[in-house]
Tab-separated table of C-alpha atoms in Angstrom:
chain	number	residue	atom	x	y	z
A	114	MET	CA	99.852	34.127	-35.019
A	115	ILE	CA	98.347	37.491	-36.051
A	116	LYS	CA	94.860	35.989	-36.042
A	117	ASN	CA	95.316	34.615	-32.505
A	118	ALA	CA	96.687	37.957	-31.274
A	119	PHE	CA	93.673	39.729	-32.775
A	120	ARG	CA	91.299	37.304	-31.045
A	121	ARG	CA	92.999	37.817	-27.687
A	122	THR	CA	92.880	41.590	-28.136
A	123	LEU	CA	89.198	41.435	-29.048
A	124	PHE	CA	88.484	39.170	-26.075
A	125	LEU	CA	90.321	41.369	-23.578
A	126	SER	CA	88.722	44.518	-25.005
A	127	GLY	CA	85.284	42.981	-24.593
A	128	LEU	CA	85.985	42.069	-20.964
A	129	VAL	CA	87.287	45.558	-20.181
A	130	LEU	CA	84.270	47.233	-21.795
A	131	LEU	CA	81.945	44.868	-19.922
A	132	ILE	CA	83.527	45.738	-16.572
A	133	PHE	CA	83.566	49.474	-17.217
A	134	SER	CA	80.007	49.615	-18.554
A	135	ALA	CA	78.690	47.556	-15.614
A	136	LYS	CA	80.278	49.982	-13.160
A	137	LEU	CA	78.956	53.008	-15.066
A	138	CYS	CA	75.466	51.505	-15.082
A	139	PHE	CA	75.603	51.036	-11.318
A	140	ILE	CA	76.910	54.577	-10.834
A	141	ASN	CA	74.197	56.004	-13.089
A	142	ASN	CA	71.462	54.242	-11.112
A	143	SER	CA	72.741	54.694	-7.557
A	144	ALA	CA	75.400	57.417	-7.202
A	145	HIS	CA	74.873	61.170	-6.870
A	146	ALA	CA	76.855	64.309	-7.548
A	147	LEU	CA	76.635	65.642	-3.971
A	148	PRO	CA	79.833	64.881	-1.990
A	149	THR	CA	79.391	62.860	1.191
A	150	TRP	CA	81.179	61.666	4.347
A	151	ASP	CA	84.966	62.256	4.333
A	152	GLN	CA	84.798	64.264	1.129
A	153	TRP	CA	83.786	67.386	3.052
A	154	ASP	CA	86.903	67.502	5.194
A	155	SER	CA	89.651	65.619	3.318
A	156	GLU	CA	88.659	66.904	-0.120
A	157	CYS	CA	86.935	70.243	0.414
A	158	GLU	CA	88.633	71.691	3.498
A	159	ILE	CA	92.111	70.245	3.012
A	160	VAL	CA	92.561	70.381	-0.787
A	161	LEU	CA	89.876	72.207	-2.760
A	162	ARG	CA	89.174	75.246	-0.589
A	163	PRO	CA	92.916	75.999	-0.105
A	164	TRP	CA	93.371	75.669	-3.883
A	165	LEU	CA	90.533	78.056	-4.666
A	166	GLU	CA	91.817	80.520	-2.056
A	167	GLY	CA	95.381	80.344	-3.368
A	168	ARG	CA	96.951	78.836	-0.254
A	169	LEU	CA	97.376	75.170	-1.202
A	170	SER	CA	100.740	73.705	-0.159
A	171	ALA	CA	102.476	70.337	-0.216
A	172	ASP	CA	101.413	69.834	3.399
A	173	ASN	CA	97.779	69.743	2.287
A	174	ILE	CA	98.568	66.926	-0.133
A	175	PHE	CA	100.780	64.855	2.165
A	176	VAL	CA	98.933	65.316	5.458
A	177	SER	CA	97.404	62.038	6.658
A	178	HIS	CA	93.746	61.155	6.456
A	179	VAL	CA	93.284	59.204	9.709
A	180	GLU	CA	95.842	56.353	9.371
A	181	HIS	CA	96.507	56.878	5.661
A	182	ARG	CA	98.529	59.013	3.266
A	183	ILE	CA	96.362	59.290	0.155
A	184	VAL	CA	98.438	61.480	-2.161
A	185	PRO	CA	97.134	60.110	-5.524
A	186	THR	CA	93.537	60.487	-4.307
A	187	LYS	CA	94.036	64.142	-3.357
A	188	LEU	CA	95.831	64.941	-6.609
A	189	THR	CA	93.025	63.244	-8.525
A	190	VAL	CA	90.359	65.287	-6.737
A	191	LEU	CA	92.248	68.491	-7.498
A	192	GLY	CA	92.832	67.518	-11.129
A	193	LEU	CA	89.163	66.675	-11.676
A	194	LEU	CA	88.088	69.997	-10.158
A	195	ILE	CA	90.391	71.886	-12.510
A	196	ALA	CA	89.355	69.830	-15.561
A	197	ASN	CA	85.618	69.827	-14.805
A	198	GLY	CA	85.295	73.345	-13.449
A	199	GLN	CA	83.320	72.218	-10.405
A	200	TRP	CA	83.347	69.661	-7.592
A	201	ASP	CA	81.200	66.728	-8.707
A	202	GLY	CA	80.869	63.325	-7.042
A	203	LEU	CA	79.703	61.668	-10.279
A	204	VAL	CA	82.836	62.769	-12.102
A	205	GLU	CA	84.939	61.283	-9.312
A	206	THR	CA	83.097	57.955	-9.248
A	207	THR	CA	83.352	57.693	-13.039
A	208	PHE	CA	87.096	58.276	-12.892
A	209	ASN	CA	87.396	55.716	-10.079
A	210	ALA	CA	85.570	53.185	-12.256
A	211	PHE	CA	88.184	53.802	-14.939
A	212	ILE	CA	91.056	53.182	-12.485
A	213	HIS	CA	89.448	49.969	-11.236
A	214	THR	CA	88.864	48.774	-14.790
A	215	LEU	CA	92.473	49.604	-15.630
A	216	SER	CA	93.548	47.355	-12.744
A	217	ALA	CA	91.494	44.538	-14.233
A	218	LEU	CA	93.181	45.128	-17.602
A	219	VAL	CA	96.651	44.960	-16.023
A	220	PHE	CA	95.672	41.711	-14.328
A	221	LEU	CA	94.307	40.230	-17.568
A	222	LEU	CA	97.341	41.302	-19.611
A	223	LEU	CA	99.535	39.643	-17.019
A	224	VAL	CA	97.581	36.405	-16.992
A	225	GLN	CA	97.069	36.108	-20.763
A	226	ARG	CA	100.789	35.368	-21.092
A	227	TRP	CA	100.364	32.297	-18.876
A	228	LEU	CA	96.932	30.963	-19.827
A	229	LYS	CA	95.695	30.009	-23.276
A	230	GLY	CA	92.461	28.830	-24.857
A	231	GLY	CA	89.663	27.771	-22.557
A	232	TRP	CA	91.670	28.485	-19.409
A	233	LEU	CA	92.041	32.135	-20.410
A	234	VAL	CA	88.359	32.411	-21.333
A	235	GLY	CA	87.283	30.920	-18.005
A	236	PHE	CA	89.632	33.074	-15.978
A	237	GLY	CA	88.653	36.192	-17.932
A	238	ALA	CA	84.986	35.506	-17.241
A	239	LEU	CA	85.749	35.151	-13.516
A	240	VAL	CA	87.689	38.432	-13.455
A	241	ALA	CA	84.880	40.217	-15.314
A	242	LEU	CA	82.368	38.861	-12.816
A	243	LEU	CA	84.358	39.867	-9.733
A	244	PHE	CA	85.203	43.336	-11.043
A	245	SER	CA	81.708	44.059	-12.380
A	246	LEU	CA	79.468	43.028	-9.505
A	247	PRO	CA	79.114	45.711	-6.779
A	248	PHE	CA	80.716	43.806	-3.904
A	249	ASP	CA	82.533	47.055	-3.085
A	250	TRP	CA	79.472	49.261	-3.555
A	251	GLU	CA	80.761	51.981	-1.186
A	252	ASN	CA	83.970	52.287	-3.210
A	253	THR	CA	82.017	52.408	-6.459
A	254	LEU	CA	79.453	54.995	-5.381
A	255	ILE	CA	81.575	57.373	-3.282
A	256	GLY	CA	84.099	59.514	-5.118
A	257	PHE	CA	86.517	59.645	-2.216
A	258	GLN	CA	87.330	55.925	-2.380
A	259	SER	CA	89.843	56.026	-5.215
A	260	GLN	CA	92.663	55.187	-2.775
A	261	PHE	CA	91.531	51.544	-2.723
A	262	TYR	CA	91.736	51.352	-6.507
A	263	TYR	CA	95.099	53.113	-6.589
A	264	LEU	CA	96.426	50.668	-3.991
A	265	LEU	CA	95.387	47.730	-6.173
A	266	PHE	CA	96.615	49.289	-9.418
A	267	PHE	CA	100.059	50.403	-8.236
A	268	SER	CA	100.691	47.239	-6.213
A	269	LEU	CA	99.887	45.042	-9.221
A	270	LEU	CA	102.250	47.040	-11.426
A	271	HIS	CA	104.998	47.042	-8.812
A	272	MET	CA	105.020	43.311	-8.078
A	273	SER	CA	104.624	42.182	-11.679
A	274	MET	CA	107.159	44.538	-13.230
A	275	VAL	CA	110.017	44.123	-10.754
A	276	LEU	CA	109.660	40.370	-10.216
A	277	GLU	CA	109.375	39.375	-13.875
A	278	GLU	CA	112.553	41.235	-14.793
A	279	ASP	CA	116.061	39.874	-14.141
A	280	CYS	CA	117.858	42.875	-15.599
A	281	PHE	CA	117.601	46.640	-15.600
A	282	SER	CA	114.895	47.783	-18.002
A	283	TRP	CA	112.203	50.410	-18.433
A	284	ARG	CA	109.595	47.969	-17.057
A	285	TRP	CA	111.693	47.447	-13.957
A	286	GLY	CA	112.027	51.216	-13.478
A	287	CYS	CA	108.294	51.754	-13.947
A	288	GLY	CA	107.688	49.021	-11.376
A	289	LEU	CA	109.757	50.895	-8.791
A	290	VAL	CA	107.829	54.099	-9.492
A	291	ALA	CA	104.555	52.187	-9.031
A	292	GLY	CA	105.870	50.822	-5.728
A	293	ALA	CA	106.612	54.325	-4.492
A	294	LEU	CA	103.127	55.508	-5.484
A	295	ALA	CA	101.573	52.520	-3.701
A	296	VAL	CA	103.293	53.579	-0.481
A	297	VAL	CA	101.511	56.944	-0.518
A	298	SER	CA	98.170	55.529	-1.697
A	299	MET	CA	97.143	53.981	1.635
A	300	ALA	CA	98.751	52.967	4.919
A	301	SER	CA	99.061	49.366	3.690
A	302	GLY	CA	100.699	50.441	0.435
A	303	PHE	CA	104.109	49.196	1.542
A	304	LEU	CA	102.865	45.601	1.794
A	305	GLY	CA	103.487	45.094	-1.921
A	306	SER	CA	107.152	45.820	-1.200
A	307	ALA	CA	107.019	43.392	1.716
A	308	ALA	CA	105.727	40.716	-0.684
A	309	VAL	CA	108.603	41.495	-3.084
A	310	LEU	CA	111.060	41.044	-0.206
A	311	LEU	CA	109.534	37.688	0.719
A	312	VAL	CA	109.875	36.412	-2.841
A	313	PHE	CA	113.439	37.740	-3.064
A	314	SER	CA	114.357	36.012	0.205
A	315	HIS	CA	112.903	32.752	-1.081
A	316	ARG	CA	114.868	33.032	-4.330
A	317	LEU	CA	118.053	33.776	-2.403
A	318	VAL	CA	117.629	30.695	-0.212
A	319	ARG	CA	116.626	28.308	-3.018
A	320	GLU	CA	118.748	29.560	-5.907
A	321	ARG	CA	121.737	30.578	-3.767
A	322	ARG	CA	122.673	33.441	-6.051
A	323	CYS	CA	121.654	37.010	-6.716
A	324	THR	CA	122.441	39.726	-9.213
A	325	VAL	CA	123.054	43.435	-8.736
A	326	GLN	CA	119.568	44.130	-10.121
A	327	GLN	CA	117.984	41.776	-7.595
A	328	ILE	CA	119.919	43.329	-4.715
A	329	ILE	CA	118.832	46.836	-5.741
A	330	THR	CA	115.229	45.653	-6.141
A	331	ALA	CA	115.268	44.190	-2.631
A	332	ALA	CA	117.009	47.244	-1.169
A	333	VAL	CA	114.452	49.625	-2.677
A	334	ALA	CA	111.609	47.389	-1.459
A	335	LEU	CA	113.106	47.482	2.048
A	336	VAL	CA	113.282	51.289	1.891
A	337	PHE	CA	109.637	51.410	0.787
A	338	CYS	CA	108.665	49.201	3.748
A	339	ILE	CA	110.515	51.417	6.222
A	340	VAL	CA	109.123	54.626	4.737
A	341	GLY	CA	105.605	53.205	4.604
A	342	TRP	CA	105.783	52.109	8.229
A	343	GLN	CA	107.012	55.544	9.285
A	344	LEU	CA	104.326	57.360	7.288
A	345	LYS	CA	101.377	55.630	8.954
A	346	THR	CA	99.752	57.537	11.792
A	347	ALA	CA	98.058	56.294	14.941
A	348	VAL	CA	94.464	57.292	15.657
A	349	PRO	CA	93.678	56.483	19.323
A	350	GLY	CA	89.954	56.698	18.664
A	351	HIS	CA	90.220	53.711	16.325
A	352	ASP	CA	91.849	51.352	18.837
A	353	PHE	CA	88.536	49.659	19.567
A	354	LEU	CA	88.355	48.577	15.908
A	355	LYS	CA	91.557	46.520	16.183
A	356	VAL	CA	91.873	42.940	17.420
A	357	HIS	CA	93.603	42.541	20.772
A	358	SER	CA	94.406	38.822	20.821
A	359	VAL	CA	95.968	36.231	18.533
A	360	GLY	CA	92.841	34.081	18.682
A	361	LYS	CA	90.610	36.931	17.550
A	362	PHE	CA	93.013	37.798	14.765
A	363	VAL	CA	93.060	34.212	13.458
A	364	SER	CA	89.270	33.902	13.615
A	365	ASN	CA	88.866	37.176	11.706
A	366	VAL	CA	91.321	36.054	9.016
A	367	LEU	CA	89.425	32.785	8.592
A	368	LEU	CA	86.188	34.756	8.366
A	369	LEU	CA	87.643	36.942	5.619
A	370	LEU	CA	88.789	33.841	3.742
A	371	SER	CA	85.211	32.554	3.907
A	372	TRP	CA	83.962	35.383	1.685
A	373	PRO	CA	81.333	35.606	0.247
A	374	CYS	CA	79.907	33.502	3.082
A	375	SER	CA	79.126	35.491	6.233
A	376	SER	CA	80.418	32.806	8.616
A	377	LEU	CA	83.091	30.122	8.786
A	378	SER	CA	82.340	27.236	6.452
A	379	PRO	CA	83.999	24.474	4.374
A	380	TRP	CA	84.104	27.070	1.606
A	381	THR	CA	87.230	28.472	3.316
A	382	LEU	CA	89.179	25.272	2.704
A	383	PHE	CA	87.814	24.956	-0.836
A	384	VAL	CA	88.960	28.450	-1.792
A	385	SER	CA	92.323	28.332	0.009
A	386	ALA	CA	93.416	24.824	-0.979
A	387	PRO	CA	94.695	25.635	-4.515
A	388	ALA	CA	96.788	28.523	-3.195
A	389	ALA	CA	98.207	26.352	-0.383
A	390	VAL	CA	99.148	23.583	-2.851
A	391	PHE	CA	100.727	26.126	-5.205
A	392	VAL	CA	102.843	27.682	-2.447
A	393	TYR	CA	103.926	24.254	-1.172
A	394	ARG	CA	105.112	23.203	-4.636
A	395	ARG	CA	106.898	26.470	-5.353
A	396	VAL	CA	108.696	26.503	-2.003
A	397	LYS	CA	110.272	23.147	-2.853
A	398	GLU	CA	111.557	24.278	-6.262
A	399	THR	CA	115.171	25.282	-6.690
A	400	THR	CA	114.436	27.635	-9.588
A	401	ILE	CA	111.346	29.857	-9.735
A	402	SER	CA	109.987	31.082	-13.059
A	403	PRO	CA	109.037	34.760	-13.507
A	404	ALA	CA	105.326	33.877	-13.609
A	405	ASN	CA	105.555	31.929	-10.353
A	406	ARG	CA	107.438	34.768	-8.672
A	407	VAL	CA	104.577	37.126	-9.448
A	408	LEU	CA	101.938	34.625	-8.314
A	409	LEU	CA	103.787	34.024	-5.044
A	410	ALA	CA	104.013	37.780	-4.478
A	411	LEU	CA	100.295	38.243	-5.199
A	412	LEU	CA	99.417	35.524	-2.689
A	413	ALA	CA	101.789	36.997	-0.089
A	414	TRP	CA	100.373	40.484	-0.691
A	415	THR	CA	96.809	39.222	-0.309
A	416	GLY	CA	97.696	37.502	2.950
A	417	LEU	CA	99.492	40.565	4.288
A	418	GLN	CA	96.591	42.838	3.406
């Protein structure tokens, strides 16, 4: 038992170090210390300059950046300035790489309880590949993009911690805190709570029972959804970026599901089929295991995003 635990720890540590080092290598070769794009207004003018001039207030932290509230991102920028003594894009991108790698670790720790042996090795290799390769090169190379990593990190913690627990516990409480932080990470941060509500509704219909803990979990998730919806802001200048018909929306969703292909292809069905089969089987079950609750929530969250 101890030997197997040591092997799993060694395996997961190797994957985490591989992901982090790959991101640092990319940052070292392609990123730069000079801030760029939105960093000059949302970081410098709204957070850093007011801090240095002694006039920073809560409004500076909570004010929206276009459609989004990005509280953890702004606090991170301020914390790195204080710790580093200067505003440096490379410090920010390095910290972002750490947050993204931490998300991968959370995902792997979650999955290693369900998969063993070769299945875990294969899945771990896939996670390392997806997290290491620079598909999201803008997020990796621009310090301001930490909100995307915070959204992933807090949403993962929220869904896994509250849905695996059937009683009040410290993990359940930490999950609620993560859900609240997800709400103020990006405009879509409340969608993790929406996924929790969907899973709760399914459990209520199939199992025909609920506990006080489950009711409170659902009630808090509903509050997070309402608050998140109210916090988002409309930017009229961005209306042209939105779809304006159901047909266009469906075609865009199918295109996204075709990734990494740049056009619709049979790959869409190949990638989506396992998830569709999984959902179909789980919907028919009368009792849903903790692992399946989390997987259903992750699929719902992905679809909602």
